[in-house]
Coordinates of C-alpha atoms in Angstrom, one line a residue:
M1 CA 5.2 -15.7 -8.4
P2 CA 3.3 -15.3 -11.7
S3 CA 5.5 -14.5 -14.6
S4 CA 5.0 -11.5 -16.9
A5 CA 6.9 -9.9 -19.7
G6 CA 8.9 -6.8 -19.4
P7 CA 11.4 -5.3 -17.0
S8 CA 10.9 -3.4 -13.8
I9 CA 12.8 -0.5 -12.2
D10 CA 15.2 -1.3 -9.3
T11 CA 17.8 0.7 -7.5
I12 CA 21.3 -0.6 -7.0
T13 CA 24.6 0.9 -6.0
E14 CA 27.6 0.7 -8.4
G15 CA 30.9 2.0 -7.1
G16 CA 29.1 4.4 -4.7
R17 CA 26.8 5.8 -7.4
V18 CA 23.1 5.2 -7.2
T19 CA 21.6 3.6 -10.3
Q20 CA 18.2 2.5 -11.4
V21 CA 18.0 -0.5 -13.6
G22 CA 15.5 -3.1 -14.6
E23 CA 14.3 -6.3 -13.0
G24 CA 16.7 -6.0 -10.1
Q25 CA 19.7 -6.9 -12.2
D26 CA 22.9 -5.3 -13.5
A27 CA 22.9 -4.7 -17.2
D28 CA 25.4 -7.2 -18.7
E29 CA 26.5 -8.7 -21.9
S30 CA 23.2 -10.7 -22.3
A31 CA 21.1 -7.6 -22.5
P32 CA 19.4 -7.0 -25.8
P33 CA 21.0 -4.5 -28.1
V34 CA 19.8 -0.9 -27.7
M35 CA 18.6 1.0 -30.7
T36 CA 20.6 4.2 -31.0
F37 CA 18.8 5.9 -33.9
G38 CA 17.5 9.2 -32.5
A39 CA 19.0 8.4 -29.1
P40 CA 18.7 11.2 -26.5
T41 CA 21.6 13.3 -25.4
T42 CA 22.6 15.0 -22.2
G43 CA 20.7 18.2 -21.8
E44 CA 17.9 17.3 -24.2
I45 CA 14.4 18.2 -22.8
L46 CA 11.7 15.7 -23.5
A47 CA 8.0 16.8 -23.8
E48 CA 9.3 20.4 -23.1
R49 CA 9.6 19.4 -19.5
Y50 CA 12.0 16.6 -18.6
E51 CA 15.7 17.4 -19.0
L52 CA 18.0 14.4 -19.3
V53 CA 21.0 14.8 -17.0
E54 CA 22.9 11.5 -17.0
H55 CA 22.6 8.2 -18.8
I56 CA 22.7 5.8 -15.8
N57 CA 22.4 2.4 -17.5
N58 CA 20.5 0.1 -19.9
D59 CA 18.2 -2.3 -18.2
S60 CA 18.0 -6.1 -18.9
A61 CA 15.4 -5.5 -21.6
G62 CA 17.5 -2.9 -23.4
R63 CA 15.6 0.2 -22.2
L64 CA 17.6 3.3 -21.5
V65 CA 17.5 4.6 -17.9
W66 CA 18.3 8.2 -17.4
R67 CA 18.5 10.5 -14.4
G68 CA 16.6 13.7 -15.2
V69 CA 15.0 16.8 -13.9
D70 CA 11.5 18.1 -14.2
V71 CA 12.3 21.6 -15.2
I72 CA 8.9 22.9 -14.2
L73 CA 8.7 21.4 -10.6
R74 CA 12.5 21.2 -10.3
R75 CA 12.6 17.7 -8.9
P76 CA 14.7 14.8 -9.9
V77 CA 13.1 12.0 -12.0
A78 CA 14.0 8.7 -13.5
V79 CA 13.3 8.5 -17.3
V80 CA 13.0 5.0 -18.8
L81 CA 13.1 5.1 -22.6
R82 CA 12.1 2.3 -25.0
Y83 CA 12.8 2.0 -28.7
P84 CA 10.6 1.9 -30.7
G85 CA 7.3 3.3 -29.3
G86 CA 3.9 2.6 -30.8
D87 CA 2.3 -0.8 -30.4
S88 CA 5.5 -2.4 -29.0
A89 CA 5.4 0.0 -26.0
T90 CA 1.7 -0.4 -25.2
E91 CA 2.1 -2.7 -22.3
M92 CA 4.8 -0.5 -20.7
L93 CA 2.7 2.6 -21.0
Q94 CA -0.6 1.0 -19.9
A95 CA 1.1 -0.4 -16.8
A96 CA 2.5 3.1 -16.0
V97 CA -0.8 4.8 -16.4
A98 CA -2.5 2.2 -14.1
A99 CA 0.2 2.7 -11.5
S100 CA -0.1 6.5 -11.6
R101 CA -3.7 6.3 -10.3
V102 CA -2.7 5.0 -6.9
I103 CA -0.8 7.4 -4.6
H104 CA 0.7 5.9 -1.5
P105 CA 3.9 6.6 0.5
N106 CA 5.2 3.1 -0.1
L107 CA 4.7 3.1 -3.9
V108 CA 7.1 4.7 -6.3
G109 CA 5.3 7.6 -7.9
V110 CA 4.7 7.5 -11.7
Y111 CA 4.6 11.0 -13.2
D112 CA 4.2 10.6 -16.9
A113 CA 3.9 8.1 -19.8
I114 CA 4.6 9.4 -23.3
D115 CA 4.6 7.7 -26.7
E116 CA 6.4 9.5 -29.5
D117 CA 6.1 6.6 -31.9
E118 CA 9.9 6.2 -32.6
R119 CA 10.4 6.0 -28.8
A120 CA 8.3 5.8 -25.7
Y121 CA 9.2 6.8 -22.2
V122 CA 7.9 6.6 -18.6
V123 CA 8.8 9.3 -16.1
R124 CA 8.8 8.3 -12.5
E125 CA 10.0 9.2 -9.0
W126 CA 13.8 9.1 -8.5
V127 CA 14.7 7.1 -5.4
D128 CA 18.2 7.5 -3.9
G129 CA 18.9 4.2 -2.3
R130 CA 19.1 0.5 -3.2
S131 CA 17.0 -2.5 -3.7
L132 CA 16.1 -5.2 -1.1
R133 CA 18.1 -7.6 -3.3
E134 CA 21.2 -5.5 -3.0
M135 CA 20.7 -4.8 0.7
V136 CA 20.3 -8.5 1.6
A137 CA 23.3 -9.4 -0.6
D138 CA 25.4 -8.0 2.3
E139 CA 23.7 -10.1 4.9
P140 CA 20.1 -11.2 5.8
L141 CA 18.1 -8.7 7.9
D142 CA 17.1 -8.9 11.5
S143 CA 13.5 -9.7 12.3
A144 CA 12.6 -6.1 13.2
R145 CA 13.8 -4.8 9.8
A146 CA 12.2 -7.6 7.9
T147 CA 8.9 -7.0 9.6
A148 CA 9.1 -3.3 8.9
I149 CA 9.7 -3.9 5.2
G150 CA 7.0 -6.5 5.0
S151 CA 4.6 -4.1 6.7
A152 CA 5.4 -1.3 4.2
I153 CA 4.9 -3.6 1.1
A154 CA 1.6 -5.0 2.5
S155 CA 0.4 -1.5 3.1
A156 CA 1.3 -0.5 -0.5
L157 CA -0.5 -3.6 -1.9
A158 CA -3.6 -2.8 0.2
A159 CA -3.8 0.6 -1.5
V160 CA -3.4 -1.0 -4.9
H161 CA -6.0 -3.7 -4.2
A162 CA -8.5 -1.2 -2.8
T163 CA -8.8 0.1 -6.4
G164 CA -9.4 -3.3 -7.8
M165 CA -6.0 -3.6 -9.4
V166 CA -3.1 -6.1 -9.0
H167 CA 0.6 -5.3 -8.7
G168 CA 1.9 -8.6 -10.1
N169 CA 5.6 -7.8 -9.7
V170 CA 6.6 -8.1 -6.1
H171 CA 10.1 -9.4 -5.6
P172 CA 13.4 -8.3 -4.1
G173 CA 14.3 -6.2 -7.1
T174 CA 11.2 -4.0 -7.0
V175 CA 11.3 -3.4 -3.3
M176 CA 13.5 -0.4 -2.7
I177 CA 14.8 1.2 0.4
S178 CA 15.8 4.9 0.1
D179 CA 18.7 6.5 1.9
D180 CA 16.3 8.0 4.4
G181 CA 14.8 4.6 5.2
R182 CA 11.6 4.8 3.2
V183 CA 10.5 1.5 1.7
V184 CA 8.8 1.7 -1.7
L185 CA 7.4 -0.8 -4.2
A186 CA 8.1 -0.1 -7.9
D187 CA 6.9 -1.1 -11.3
A188 CA 3.5 -2.8 -11.2
R189 CA 3.4 -5.1 -14.2
T190 CA 0.4 -7.5 -14.4
D191 CA -0.7 -10.2 -16.9
G192 CA -3.6 -12.6 -17.0
N193 CA -2.0 -14.9 -14.4
D194 CA -1.7 -12.2 -11.7
S195 CA -4.1 -12.0 -8.8
Q196 CA -4.4 -10.2 -5.5
E197 CA -3.8 -13.5 -3.8
S198 CA -0.5 -13.9 -5.6
D199 CA 0.5 -10.4 -4.5
V200 CA -0.2 -11.3 -0.8
R201 CA 1.8 -14.6 -1.1
A202 CA 4.6 -12.6 -2.6
V203 CA 4.9 -10.7 0.8
G204 CA 5.7 -14.1 2.3
G205 CA 8.5 -14.4 -0.3
I206 CA 9.8 -11.0 0.6
L207 CA 9.8 -11.9 4.3
Y208 CA 11.6 -15.2 3.5
F209 CA 14.2 -13.5 1.4
A210 CA 14.8 -10.7 3.9
L211 CA 15.3 -13.3 6.7
T212 CA 17.4 -15.8 4.8
G213 CA 18.8 -14.3 1.7
H214 CA 17.1 -17.0 -0.4
W215 CA 14.1 -16.6 -2.7
P216 CA 11.4 -19.3 -2.1
H217 CA 10.0 -19.1 -5.7
T218 CA 6.4 -19.0 -4.3
E219 CA 4.6 -19.8 -7.6
A220 CA 7.3 -19.5 -10.3
P221 CA 11.0 -18.7 -10.3
L222 CA 11.8 -15.0 -9.9
R223 CA 12.1 -13.5 -13.4
G224 CA 15.7 -13.0 -14.2
A225 CA 16.9 -14.8 -11.1
T226 CA 17.2 -18.4 -12.2
A227 CA 20.5 -20.2 -11.7
G228 CA 23.3 -18.8 -13.7
H229 CA 21.3 -15.9 -15.2
G230 CA 23.3 -12.7 -15.1
R231 CA 25.5 -11.5 -12.2
A232 CA 22.5 -10.8 -10.0
A233 CA 21.1 -14.3 -9.7
I234 CA 19.3 -14.8 -6.3
P235 CA 20.0 -18.1 -4.5
D236 CA 17.1 -20.5 -4.5
A237 CA 15.6 -21.5 -1.1
V238 CA 17.0 -24.4 0.9
R239 CA 14.9 -27.6 0.4
D240 CA 15.0 -31.1 1.7
A241 CA 15.3 -34.3 -0.4
D242 CA 11.6 -34.2 -1.2
G243 CA 11.8 -30.6 -2.4
A244 CA 10.0 -29.2 0.7
L245 CA 10.9 -25.6 1.6
A246 CA 13.0 -25.2 4.7
A247 CA 11.6 -22.8 7.2
P248 CA 13.5 -19.6 8.0
R249 CA 14.4 -20.8 11.5
Q250 CA 16.0 -23.9 9.9
V251 CA 18.1 -21.7 7.7
R252 CA 19.1 -19.1 10.2
A253 CA 19.0 -19.0 14.0
G254 CA 17.1 -16.3 15.9
V255 CA 14.0 -15.9 13.7
P256 CA 11.0 -15.5 16.1
A257 CA 8.6 -18.4 15.9
Y258 CA 5.5 -16.3 15.1
L259 CA 7.4 -14.6 12.1
D260 CA 8.5 -18.0 10.9
D261 CA 4.9 -19.3 11.1
L262 CA 3.5 -16.3 9.2
T263 CA 6.1 -16.5 6.5
M264 CA 5.6 -20.3 5.9
D265 CA 1.8 -19.9 6.0
L266 CA 1.9 -17.2 3.3
L267 CA 4.0 -19.6 1.1
D268 CA 1.7 -22.6 1.7
A269 CA -0.7 -23.1 -1.2
E270 CA -2.9 -25.2 1.1
I271 CA -3.6 -22.3 3.4
A272 CA -5.8 -19.4 2.2
P273 CA -4.0 -16.2 2.7
P274 CA -5.6 -13.1 4.3
S275 CA -6.4 -10.0 2.3
S276 CA -3.7 -7.5 1.9
D277 CA -5.3 -4.9 4.2
V278 CA -5.6 -7.5 7.0
L279 CA -2.0 -8.6 6.6
A280 CA -0.9 -4.9 6.6
A281 CA -2.8 -4.2 9.8
E282 CA -1.2 -7.2 11.5
L283 CA 2.3 -6.5 10.4
A284 CA 1.9 -2.9 11.4
R285 CA 1.1 -4.0 15.0
L286 CA 4.5 -5.7 15.1
D287 CA 6.5 -3.0 13.3
V288 CA 8.9 -1.4 15.7
P289 CA 11.4 1.5 15.3
A290 CA 14.6 0.4 13.7
E291 CA 16.7 1.4 16.7
D292 CA 14.9 -1.2 18.9
Q293 CA 16.3 -4.0 16.8
F294 CA 14.2 -6.8 18.4
L295 CA 10.7 -8.2 18.5
D296 CA 9.0 -10.0 21.3
N297 CA 8.8 -13.7 20.4
S298 CA 5.4 -13.9 22.0
G299 CA 3.8 -11.6 19.4
P300 CA 0.5 -12.6 17.8
L301 CA 1.8 -12.6 14.2
R302 CA 0.2 -15.9 12.9
F303 CA -2.8 -17.2 11.2
A304 CA -4.4 -18.7 14.4
A305 CA -3.8 -17.9 18.0
E306 CA -2.6 -20.6 20.4
P307 CA -4.3 -21.0 23.8
G308 CA -3.7 -18.0 26.0
E309 CA -2.5 -15.8 23.1
E310 CA -4.2 -12.6 21.8
P311 CA -6.3 -13.7 18.8
S312 CA -5.0 -12.4 15.5
P313 CA -7.0 -10.8 12.7
L314 CA -5.2 -13.3 10.4
A315 CA -7.3 -16.1 12.0
A316 CA -10.1 -15.1 9.7
A317 CA -8.0 -16.2 6.7
G318 CA -8.6 -19.9 7.5
G319 CA -6.2 -22.8 7.1
R320 CA -5.1 -25.9 8.9
K321 CA -4.0 -24.0 12.0
V322 CA -7.4 -22.4 12.4
A323 CA -9.0 -25.8 11.9
I324 CA -6.8 -27.4 14.6
G325 CA -7.6 -24.5 17.0
I326 CA -11.4 -24.9 16.4
A327 CA -11.2 -28.6 16.9
G328 CA -9.4 -28.1 20.2
L329 CA -12.0 -25.7 21.4
L330 CA -14.8 -28.0 20.4
A331 CA -13.1 -30.8 22.4
V332 CA -12.9 -28.7 25.5
A333 CA -16.5 -27.6 25.1
L334 CA -17.6 -31.3 24.8
V335 CA -15.7 -32.4 27.9
G336 CA -17.2 -29.5 29.8
L337 CA -20.7 -30.4 28.6
L338 CA -20.3 -34.0 29.7
I339 CA -19.1 -33.0 33.1
G340 CA -22.0 -30.7 33.5
I341 CA -24.5 -33.3 32.5
S342 CA -22.9 -35.8 34.9
T343 CA -23.0 -33.3 37.8
L344 CA -26.6 -32.2 37.2
G345 CA -27.9 -35.7 36.5
G346 CA -27.2 -37.2 40.0
D347 CA -30.7 -37.2 41.6
D348 CA -29.4 -38.7 44.9
K349 CA -27.4 -35.6 45.9
D350 CA -28.5 -32.3 47.2
P351 CA -27.4 -29.6 44.8
Q352 CA -26.6 -27.4 47.8
T353 CA -23.9 -29.8 49.0
N354 CA -22.0 -29.6 45.7
P355 CA -22.1 -26.0 44.7
V356 CA -20.5 -24.8 41.6
A357 CA -17.2 -23.1 42.5
A358 CA -17.1 -19.4 42.1
P359 CA -14.5 -18.1 39.7
S360 CA -11.2 -17.5 41.4
S361 CA -9.5 -14.1 41.2
S362 CA -6.3 -15.9 40.2
A363 CA -7.9 -17.8 37.3
P364 CA -6.6 -16.8 33.9
A365 CA -8.7 -14.2 32.1
Q366 CA -10.7 -15.3 29.1
A367 CA -9.2 -14.4 25.8
E368 CA -10.6 -11.4 24.0
P369 CA -12.9 -12.1 21.1
P370 CA -11.2 -12.1 17.7
A371 CA -10.7 -8.7 16.1
A372 CA -13.3 -7.9 13.5
A373 CA -12.2 -8.4 10.0
V374 CA -11.3 -5.4 8.0
G375 CA -13.7 -4.6 5.2
P376 CA -15.8 -1.8 3.6
L377 CA -17.5 0.5 6.0
R378 CA -20.9 2.0 5.2
I379 CA -21.1 5.8 5.0
E380 CA -24.4 6.7 6.7
D381 CA -24.4 10.4 5.8
I382 CA -22.4 12.7 3.5
R383 CA -22.5 16.4 2.7
I384 CA -20.4 19.2 1.2
I385 CA -18.6 21.6 3.5
D386 CA -18.3 25.2 2.2
P387 CA -17.5 27.6 5.1
D388 CA -16.3 30.7 3.1
S389 CA -19.2 31.0 0.6
T390 CA -22.4 33.1 1.1
K391 CA -24.0 31.6 -2.1
R392 CA -23.6 28.0 -1.0
N393 CA -24.5 26.8 -4.5
E394 CA -22.1 23.9 -4.6
L395 CA -23.7 21.7 -2.0
D396 CA -25.8 19.4 -4.3
N397 CA -25.1 15.9 -5.5
A398 CA -22.9 14.8 -2.5
D399 CA -24.8 11.4 -2.6
R400 CA -23.2 10.7 -5.9
I401 CA -19.8 10.2 -4.2
I402 CA -21.0 7.0 -2.5
D403 CA -23.2 5.5 -5.3
N404 CA -20.5 3.1 -6.5
D405 CA -20.4 4.8 -9.9
K406 CA -17.1 6.5 -10.7
D407 CA -18.6 8.1 -13.8
K408 CA -20.8 10.2 -11.6
G409 CA -19.8 12.4 -8.7
W410 CA -19.8 15.9 -7.1
K411 CA -17.8 18.7 -8.6
T412 CA -16.9 22.2 -7.6
D413 CA -17.6 25.3 -9.7
T414 CA -15.0 26.5 -12.1
Y415 CA -12.7 29.1 -10.6
T416 CA -10.2 31.5 -12.2
R417 CA -7.3 30.4 -9.9
P418 CA -6.3 27.1 -8.2
D419 CA -6.9 28.6 -4.7
F420 CA -10.6 28.8 -5.4
G421 CA -10.2 32.2 -7.1
N422 CA -8.8 33.5 -3.8
L423 CA -12.4 33.5 -2.5
K424 CA -12.1 30.7 0.0
D425 CA -9.6 28.6 1.9
G426 CA -11.0 25.3 0.6
M427 CA -14.0 23.0 0.3
G428 CA -14.6 19.5 1.6
V429 CA -16.6 16.4 1.7
W430 CA -17.8 15.4 5.2
I431 CA -18.8 11.8 5.9
D432 CA -20.5 10.2 8.9
L433 CA -19.9 6.4 9.5
G434 CA -22.9 6.3 11.8
S435 CA -20.9 5.2 14.8
P436 CA -17.3 5.0 15.9
H437 CA -15.2 2.5 14.0
T438 CA -11.6 1.4 13.7
V439 CA -10.6 2.8 10.3
K440 CA -7.8 1.3 8.2
S441 CA -7.9 3.4 5.1
V442 CA -9.8 5.9 3.0
Q443 CA -9.7 5.9 -0.8
V444 CA -10.8 9.0 -2.8
S445 CA -11.3 8.9 -6.5
L446 CA -11.0 12.2 -8.3
S447 CA -11.9 13.5 -11.8
S448 CA -8.4 14.7 -12.6
T449 CA -4.8 14.9 -11.4
G450 CA -3.1 17.9 -9.8
A451 CA -5.3 18.6 -6.8
T452 CA -4.0 19.3 -3.3
A453 CA -6.0 17.9 -0.4
E454 CA -5.9 16.3 3.0
L455 CA -8.0 14.1 5.3
L456 CA -9.2 15.4 8.7
A457 CA -11.1 13.8 11.5
G458 CA -13.3 15.3 14.2
T459 CA -16.0 14.6 16.8
T460 CA -18.5 17.4 16.2
N461 CA -21.4 17.6 13.8
P462 CA -22.6 21.3 13.7
P463 CA -25.5 22.5 11.6
S464 CA -25.0 22.7 7.8
T465 CA -24.7 26.4 7.7
S466 CA -21.8 28.7 6.8
N467 CA -21.0 29.3 10.4
G468 CA -21.5 25.6 11.2
D469 CA -19.1 24.7 8.5
K470 CA -16.5 27.1 9.8
Q471 CA -16.8 25.6 13.3
L472 CA -16.5 22.1 11.8
V473 CA -13.3 22.9 9.8
Q474 CA -11.7 24.6 12.7
D475 CA -12.4 21.6 14.9
Y476 CA -11.3 19.0 12.4
K477 CA -8.0 20.6 11.4
K478 CA -6.7 19.6 14.9
T479 CA -6.6 16.0 13.7
R480 CA -4.9 15.3 10.3
I481 CA -4.8 11.7 9.0
G482 CA -1.4 11.1 7.5
Q483 CA 0.3 13.7 5.3
P484 CA -1.5 16.0 2.8
F485 CA -1.3 15.2 -0.9
E486 CA 0.2 18.2 -2.7
D487 CA -0.2 18.7 -6.4
H488 CA -0.5 14.9 -6.8
D489 CA -0.1 13.1 -10.1
G490 CA -2.8 10.5 -9.8
T491 CA -6.6 10.3 -9.7
T492 CA -6.7 8.3 -6.5
M493 CA -5.7 9.4 -3.0
A494 CA -5.1 6.8 -0.3
F495 CA -5.0 7.8 3.3
D496 CA -3.9 5.2 5.8
G497 CA -2.4 7.2 8.7
F498 CA -5.1 6.2 11.2
D499 CA -4.4 5.5 14.9
A500 CA -5.1 1.8 15.4
D501 CA -6.1 2.4 19.0
K502 CA -8.6 5.1 18.2
K503 CA -12.1 5.0 16.7
Y504 CA -13.5 7.4 14.2
R505 CA -17.0 8.4 13.1
Y506 CA -16.7 11.8 11.3
L507 CA -14.1 12.4 8.5
L508 CA -13.5 15.4 6.2
F509 CA -11.8 15.2 2.8
W510 CA -10.6 18.8 2.6
I511 CA -9.5 20.3 -0.8
T512 CA -7.1 23.2 -0.7
E513 CA -6.1 23.7 -4.3
L514 CA -7.8 22.9 -7.6
P515 CA -6.2 21.4 -10.8
A516 CA -6.6 23.1 -14.2
T517 CA -9.7 22.2 -16.1
E518 CA -11.5 23.4 -19.2
G519 CA -12.1 27.1 -18.7
G520 CA -10.3 27.5 -15.4
F521 CA -9.8 25.4 -12.3
G522 CA -12.1 22.8 -10.7
L523 CA -12.3 19.3 -9.4
G524 CA -14.8 16.4 -9.2
V525 CA -14.9 13.9 -6.4
Q526 CA -16.2 10.7 -7.9
E527 CA -16.1 8.1 -5.1
I528 CA -15.0 7.8 -1.5
A529 CA -14.6 4.3 0.1
V530 CA -13.7 3.6 3.7
Q531 CA -12.0 0.4 4.9
G532 CA -12.1 -0.7 8.6
S533 CA -13.9 -2.7 11.2

């Protein structure tokens, strides 16, 4: 894993009390001293909004971690304070701002980042639960649970990577599991050495750790987890005399072969990893309900399919297994060609006496062609949907939403109230992919935070009239993709609740409430990008 300075937020349990501390470690005697000048007190309200309820702990970098309450929205929050603010807090604040732009159910929400010079603080989602590090400390996880966690983290990374950003801080201390079973990734913290590839390889580290209880140190030792560092040191992976990493199945019995193969391939620097969205799609195929507690050992979760197996999208990632598979196919094809030439080349035999055998009904079926790689889908048509307006004066400039320029876009008029001035139920952006596609995700970039919206899908394309728009919305509301975003705190909405067995052509980004803007309420949609195959 690439190293980067600064702590990360993690949840652990101390004596039955949920705490949130940094870098997946308990605060201990080695933590830097905390400046107490102007230190906050219980009941203090920061930025006229965030009330401090309880000082939970000091993280391993000396930052104060408080449990608080947003007095406006009445929701619990975690407040991480750093002394002093100013230039020394720039990296922490910049990382928080970047993270706030991506909204995803498997990412910890970042609500605010404030610099008061003498101190700086980040306000983020409060997660009741514990970290993967703490969970695995009890015992390694079964393959089903490990797969589910890997799937959630890969999905979160796919959302981050779709915006062009890197997380750079994926390890057992930043993977959290809430009391209700939700898996979330916290505290993106990147530096010049981070890359999307290192993020993907880190998923291999998460799988390895979940299955074995050991950290494989994919590219560098886990920050804060080297031998003897603090009470929360994570055991290094088992290695042979030459330093080679032991496979999960060598450490622990019962790990399915395909999951073992995938984990080791992700950790192998000689094998090019797949993109995060391809990895997420493949892990999602094998993610089963927790109560099932088992996975079929014949699953296709590997970089290249063996003969007779269903080909995997991961085969597109390349690597030695793919090369071996291709070599085998070429050898079979060459033998078949030579036999065919020999059979057809005999001029002393009547072809009718040696007919080619017809395929037997009992012969094994040919394997399906490899699944198409996930990538950007072209939007063939786009228009604004405005069913409740007679003026219809907000329909122009829809093409700016797909011009790859986030500085330009379509925007609504300015209204006196967030509910479109009580004049309409909403407005939307309709897109046509040209033909049905398997869709993985939709990313929507907005001009400001605070909007409420959802993604819908349909099969009809009525005329672009007020009545036609009403018919379209009525039809599309029958199919919602994922959950609506309500009063969201970022400028990017990521929708990934698509049915993998269904194809989509028409989608509708439907806005129901507008955020505050200069002179009233309004919203701009800057870009929409669709990933799929």
